[in-house]
Each structure stands twice: as C-alpha cells, then as structure tokens.
PDB file of C-alpha atoms in Angstrom:
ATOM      1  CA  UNK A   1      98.430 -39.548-114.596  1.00 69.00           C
ATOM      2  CA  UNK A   2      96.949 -42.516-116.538  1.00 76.00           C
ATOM      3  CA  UNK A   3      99.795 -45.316-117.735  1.00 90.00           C
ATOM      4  CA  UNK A   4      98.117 -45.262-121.256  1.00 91.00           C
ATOM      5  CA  UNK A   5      96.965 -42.377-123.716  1.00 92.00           C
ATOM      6  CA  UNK A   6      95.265 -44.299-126.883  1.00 90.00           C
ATOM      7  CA  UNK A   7      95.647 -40.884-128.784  1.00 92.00           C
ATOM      8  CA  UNK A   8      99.661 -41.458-128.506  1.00 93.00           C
ATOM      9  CA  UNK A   9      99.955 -45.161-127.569  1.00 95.00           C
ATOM     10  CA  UNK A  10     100.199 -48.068-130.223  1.00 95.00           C
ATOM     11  CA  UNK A  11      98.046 -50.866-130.543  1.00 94.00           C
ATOM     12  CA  UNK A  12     101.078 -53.174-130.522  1.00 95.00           C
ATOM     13  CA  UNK A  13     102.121 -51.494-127.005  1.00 95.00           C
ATOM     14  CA  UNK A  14      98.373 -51.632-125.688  1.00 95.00           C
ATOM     15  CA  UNK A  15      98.222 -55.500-126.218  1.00 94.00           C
ATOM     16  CA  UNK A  16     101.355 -56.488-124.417  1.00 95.00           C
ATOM     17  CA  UNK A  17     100.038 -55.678-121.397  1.00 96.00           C
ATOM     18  CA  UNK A  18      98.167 -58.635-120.418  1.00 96.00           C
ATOM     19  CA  UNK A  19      95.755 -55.973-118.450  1.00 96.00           C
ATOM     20  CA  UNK A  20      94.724 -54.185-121.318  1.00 96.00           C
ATOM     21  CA  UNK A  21      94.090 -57.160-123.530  1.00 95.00           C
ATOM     22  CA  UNK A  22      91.585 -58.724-120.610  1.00 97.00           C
ATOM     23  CA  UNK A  23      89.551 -55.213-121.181  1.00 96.00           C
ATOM     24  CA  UNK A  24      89.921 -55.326-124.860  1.00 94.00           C
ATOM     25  CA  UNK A  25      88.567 -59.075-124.675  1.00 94.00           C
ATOM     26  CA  UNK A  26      85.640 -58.268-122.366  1.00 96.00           C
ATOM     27  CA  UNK A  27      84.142 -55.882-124.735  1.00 94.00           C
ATOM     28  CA  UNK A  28      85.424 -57.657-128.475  1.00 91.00           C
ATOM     29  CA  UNK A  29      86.711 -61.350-127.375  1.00 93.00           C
ATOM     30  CA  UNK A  30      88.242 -62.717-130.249  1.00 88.00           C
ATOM     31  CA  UNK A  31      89.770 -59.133-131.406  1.00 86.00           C
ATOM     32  CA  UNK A  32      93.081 -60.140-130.271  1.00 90.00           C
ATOM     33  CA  UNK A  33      93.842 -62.934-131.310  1.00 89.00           C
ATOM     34  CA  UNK A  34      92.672 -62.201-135.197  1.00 86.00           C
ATOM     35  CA  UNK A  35      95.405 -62.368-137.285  1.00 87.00           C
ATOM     36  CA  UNK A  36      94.455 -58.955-138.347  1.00 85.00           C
ATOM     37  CA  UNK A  37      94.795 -57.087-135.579  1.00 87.00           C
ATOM     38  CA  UNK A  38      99.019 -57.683-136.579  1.00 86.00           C
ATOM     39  CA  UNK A  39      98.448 -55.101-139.460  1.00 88.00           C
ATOM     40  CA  UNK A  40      97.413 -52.298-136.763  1.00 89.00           C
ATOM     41  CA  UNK A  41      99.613 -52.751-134.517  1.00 92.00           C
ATOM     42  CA  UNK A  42     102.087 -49.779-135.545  1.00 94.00           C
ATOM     43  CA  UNK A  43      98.977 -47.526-134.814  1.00 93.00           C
ATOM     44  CA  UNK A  44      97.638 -45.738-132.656  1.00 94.00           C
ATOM     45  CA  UNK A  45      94.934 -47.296-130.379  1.00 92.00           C
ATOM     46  CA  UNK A  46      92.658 -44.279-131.726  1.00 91.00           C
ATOM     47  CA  UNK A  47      93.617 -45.087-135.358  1.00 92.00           C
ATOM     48  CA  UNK A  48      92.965 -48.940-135.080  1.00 89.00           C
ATOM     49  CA  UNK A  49      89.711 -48.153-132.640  1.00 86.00           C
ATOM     50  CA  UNK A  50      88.303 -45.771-135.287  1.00 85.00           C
ATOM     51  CA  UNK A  51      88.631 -48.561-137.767  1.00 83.00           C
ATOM     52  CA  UNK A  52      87.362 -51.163-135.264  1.00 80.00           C
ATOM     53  CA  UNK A  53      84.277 -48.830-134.644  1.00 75.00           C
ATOM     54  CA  UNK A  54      81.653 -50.638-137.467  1.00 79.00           C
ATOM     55  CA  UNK A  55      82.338 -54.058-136.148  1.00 81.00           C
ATOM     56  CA  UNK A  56      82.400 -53.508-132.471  1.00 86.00           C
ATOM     57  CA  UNK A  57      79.952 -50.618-132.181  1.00 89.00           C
ATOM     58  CA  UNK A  58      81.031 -47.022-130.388  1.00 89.00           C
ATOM     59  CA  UNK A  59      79.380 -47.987-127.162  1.00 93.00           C
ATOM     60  CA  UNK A  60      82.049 -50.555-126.765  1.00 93.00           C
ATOM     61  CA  UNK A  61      84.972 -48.999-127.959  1.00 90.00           C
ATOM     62  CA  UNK A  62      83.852 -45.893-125.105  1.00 92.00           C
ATOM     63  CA  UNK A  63      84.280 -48.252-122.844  1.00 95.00           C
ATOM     64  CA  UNK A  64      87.635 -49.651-123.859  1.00 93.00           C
ATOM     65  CA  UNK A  65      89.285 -46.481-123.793  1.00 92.00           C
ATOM     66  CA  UNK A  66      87.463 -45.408-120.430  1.00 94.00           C
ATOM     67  CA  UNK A  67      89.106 -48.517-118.691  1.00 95.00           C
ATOM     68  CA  UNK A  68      92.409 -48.482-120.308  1.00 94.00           C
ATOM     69  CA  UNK A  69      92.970 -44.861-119.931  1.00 92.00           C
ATOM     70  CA  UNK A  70      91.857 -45.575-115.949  1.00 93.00           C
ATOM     71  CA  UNK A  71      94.910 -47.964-115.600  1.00 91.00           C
TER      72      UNK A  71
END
C-alpha cells in the first residue's frame, strides 16, 4: 500500500516529508519555498495540484503524483 494518497493527504502533510518535497522540487523547484504554497497547505494535494496545474503544466504534476504515490 502506498504511504501517501494525494486524493486524501494534505499539502501541509506532503511537504514535511523531506522525500516528497525533493520530488515536488525536481519537477517545480521553487514551489516550496513560495510563500504561497502556506495558503494550501490545509488541502488536499489534489486540490492544491489542480490549482498548481496552469503554472506547472499537467505533464509535471502526472509525474508528481506518480512518484509520491510510489513511496
């Protein structure tokens, strides 16, 4: 069973794994440390990802949840 489902786990829980935010930064570097990313962090990684997807592009955010759902 994979450690992370981004339909049911927050942002704010994704990006204090140190993991996670090394896949997050190989596909957007700079997402997370924006000061912005502080106002999603009560969402869902789907939520915040779907409102990510203009600026990073659906390719990448694929790939995010491929690898972080793999952990």
């Amino acid at each position: 069973m994979a450690k992370y489902d981004v339909n049911t786990t927050t942002l704010g829980d994704l990006l204090d794994d140190p993991e996670v935010v090394g896949i997050f930064d190989k596909y957007a570097p700079g997402l997370t440390s924006n000061p912005m990313i502080g106002m999603a962090k009560g969402m869902t990684a789907a939520q915040a990802m779907g409102m990510a997807g203009p600026m990073i592009g659906q390719d990448k955010l694929d790939a995010i949840k491929a690898e972080v759902e793999a952990l």
